[in-house]
mmCIF file of C-alpha atoms in Angstrom:
data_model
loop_
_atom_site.group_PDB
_atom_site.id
_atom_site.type_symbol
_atom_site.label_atom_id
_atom_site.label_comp_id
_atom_site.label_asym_id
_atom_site.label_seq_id
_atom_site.Cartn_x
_atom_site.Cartn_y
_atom_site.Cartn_z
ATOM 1 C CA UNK A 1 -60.450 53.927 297.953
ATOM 2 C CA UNK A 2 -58.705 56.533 296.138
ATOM 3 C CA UNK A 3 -55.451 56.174 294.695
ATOM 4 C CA UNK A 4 -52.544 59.009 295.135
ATOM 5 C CA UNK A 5 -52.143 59.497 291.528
ATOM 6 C CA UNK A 6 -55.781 59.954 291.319
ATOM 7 C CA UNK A 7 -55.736 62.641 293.949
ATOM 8 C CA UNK A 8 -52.667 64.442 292.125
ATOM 9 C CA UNK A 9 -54.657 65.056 288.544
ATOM 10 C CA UNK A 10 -57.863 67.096 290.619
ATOM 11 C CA UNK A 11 -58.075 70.627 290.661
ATOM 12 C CA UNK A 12 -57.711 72.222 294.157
ATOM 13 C CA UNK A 13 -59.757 75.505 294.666
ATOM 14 C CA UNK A 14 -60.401 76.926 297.476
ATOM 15 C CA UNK A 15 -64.055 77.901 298.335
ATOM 16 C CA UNK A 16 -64.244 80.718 300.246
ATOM 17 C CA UNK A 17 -63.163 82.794 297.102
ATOM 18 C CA UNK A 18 -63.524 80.774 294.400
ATOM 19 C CA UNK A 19 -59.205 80.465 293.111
ATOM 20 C CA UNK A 20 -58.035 77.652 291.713
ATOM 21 C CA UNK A 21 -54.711 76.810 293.949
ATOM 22 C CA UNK A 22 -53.246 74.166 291.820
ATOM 23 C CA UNK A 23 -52.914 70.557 292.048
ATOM 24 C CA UNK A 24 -51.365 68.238 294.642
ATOM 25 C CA UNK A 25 -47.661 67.633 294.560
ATOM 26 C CA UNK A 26 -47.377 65.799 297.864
ATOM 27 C CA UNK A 27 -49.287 64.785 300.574
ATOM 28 C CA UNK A 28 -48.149 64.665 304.478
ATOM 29 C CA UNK A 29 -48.988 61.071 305.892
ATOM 30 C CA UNK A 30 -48.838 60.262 309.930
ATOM 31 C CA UNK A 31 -47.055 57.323 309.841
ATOM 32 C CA UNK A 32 -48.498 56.159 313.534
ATOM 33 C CA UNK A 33 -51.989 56.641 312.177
ATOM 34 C CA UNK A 34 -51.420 56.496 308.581
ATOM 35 C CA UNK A 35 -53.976 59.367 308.328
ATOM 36 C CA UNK A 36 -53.285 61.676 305.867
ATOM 37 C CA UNK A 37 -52.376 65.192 307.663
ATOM 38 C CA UNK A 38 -51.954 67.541 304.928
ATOM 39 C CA UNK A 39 -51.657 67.983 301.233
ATOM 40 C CA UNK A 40 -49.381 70.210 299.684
ATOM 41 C CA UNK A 41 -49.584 72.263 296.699
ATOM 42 C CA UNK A 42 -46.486 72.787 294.785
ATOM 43 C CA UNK A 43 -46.010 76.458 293.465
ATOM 44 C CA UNK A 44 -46.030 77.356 290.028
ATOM 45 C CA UNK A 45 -43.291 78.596 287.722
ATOM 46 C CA UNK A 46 -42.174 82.316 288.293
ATOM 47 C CA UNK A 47 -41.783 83.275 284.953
ATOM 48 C CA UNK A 48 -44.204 80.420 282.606
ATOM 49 C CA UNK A 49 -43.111 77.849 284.534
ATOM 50 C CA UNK A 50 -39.263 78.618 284.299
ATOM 51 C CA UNK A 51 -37.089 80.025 286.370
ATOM 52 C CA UNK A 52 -37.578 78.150 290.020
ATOM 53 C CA UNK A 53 -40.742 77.991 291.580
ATOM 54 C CA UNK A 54 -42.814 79.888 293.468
ATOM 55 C CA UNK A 55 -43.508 78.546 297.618
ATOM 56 C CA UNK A 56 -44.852 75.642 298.504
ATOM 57 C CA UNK A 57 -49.030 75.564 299.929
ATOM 58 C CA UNK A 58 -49.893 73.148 302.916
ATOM 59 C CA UNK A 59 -53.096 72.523 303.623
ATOM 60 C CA UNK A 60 -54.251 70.690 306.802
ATOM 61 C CA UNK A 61 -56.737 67.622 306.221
ATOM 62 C CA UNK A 62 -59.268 69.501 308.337
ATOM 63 C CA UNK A 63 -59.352 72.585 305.954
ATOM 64 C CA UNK A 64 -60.805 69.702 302.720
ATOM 65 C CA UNK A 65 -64.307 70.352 302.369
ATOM 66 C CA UNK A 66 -64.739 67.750 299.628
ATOM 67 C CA UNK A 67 -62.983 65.370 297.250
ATOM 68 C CA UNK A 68 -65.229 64.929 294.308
ATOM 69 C CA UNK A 69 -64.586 63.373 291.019
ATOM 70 C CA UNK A 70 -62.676 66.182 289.152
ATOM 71 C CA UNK A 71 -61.672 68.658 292.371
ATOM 72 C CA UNK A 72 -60.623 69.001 295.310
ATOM 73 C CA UNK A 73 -62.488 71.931 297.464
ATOM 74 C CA UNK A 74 -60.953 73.419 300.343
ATOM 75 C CA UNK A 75 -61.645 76.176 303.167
ATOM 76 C CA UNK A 76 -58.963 78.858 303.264
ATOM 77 C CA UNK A 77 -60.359 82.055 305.026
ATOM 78 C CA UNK A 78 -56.584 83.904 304.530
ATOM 79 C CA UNK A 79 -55.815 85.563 301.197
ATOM 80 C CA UNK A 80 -53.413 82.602 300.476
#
């Protein structure tokens, strides 16, 4: 079992070009199924971190490739 919080401190990078995406800020739970349906990255700072934040990343379940022990890997074919 993993816990949120653990989930929140990996890495998410997406595989098909190697970037690092950023970390989870949320993650979209059925709450029929309690399957988790997406996880969403939060955008980083415009301007080093000030200044509001840049748009929000949501990445269906089915797009994980792996959760390992430091990162998350995911398949994201668009330039996202």
């Amino acid at each position: 079992m993993v816990k949120i919080s653990e989930l929140q401190q990996k890495d998410v990078v997406n595989v098909a070009n190697g970037k690092r995406l950023g970390n989870i800020g949320d993650i979209d739970i059925n709450l029929t199924t309690g399957q988790i349906e997406a996880i969403i990255i939060i955008g980083t700072g415009k301007v080093l971190g000030l200044f509001g934040r840049a748009d929000e990343m949501v990445i269906p379940w089915r797009d994980i490739v792996k959760v390992g022990a430091d990162v998350i890997l995911v398949r994201l074919d668009s330039d996202e």
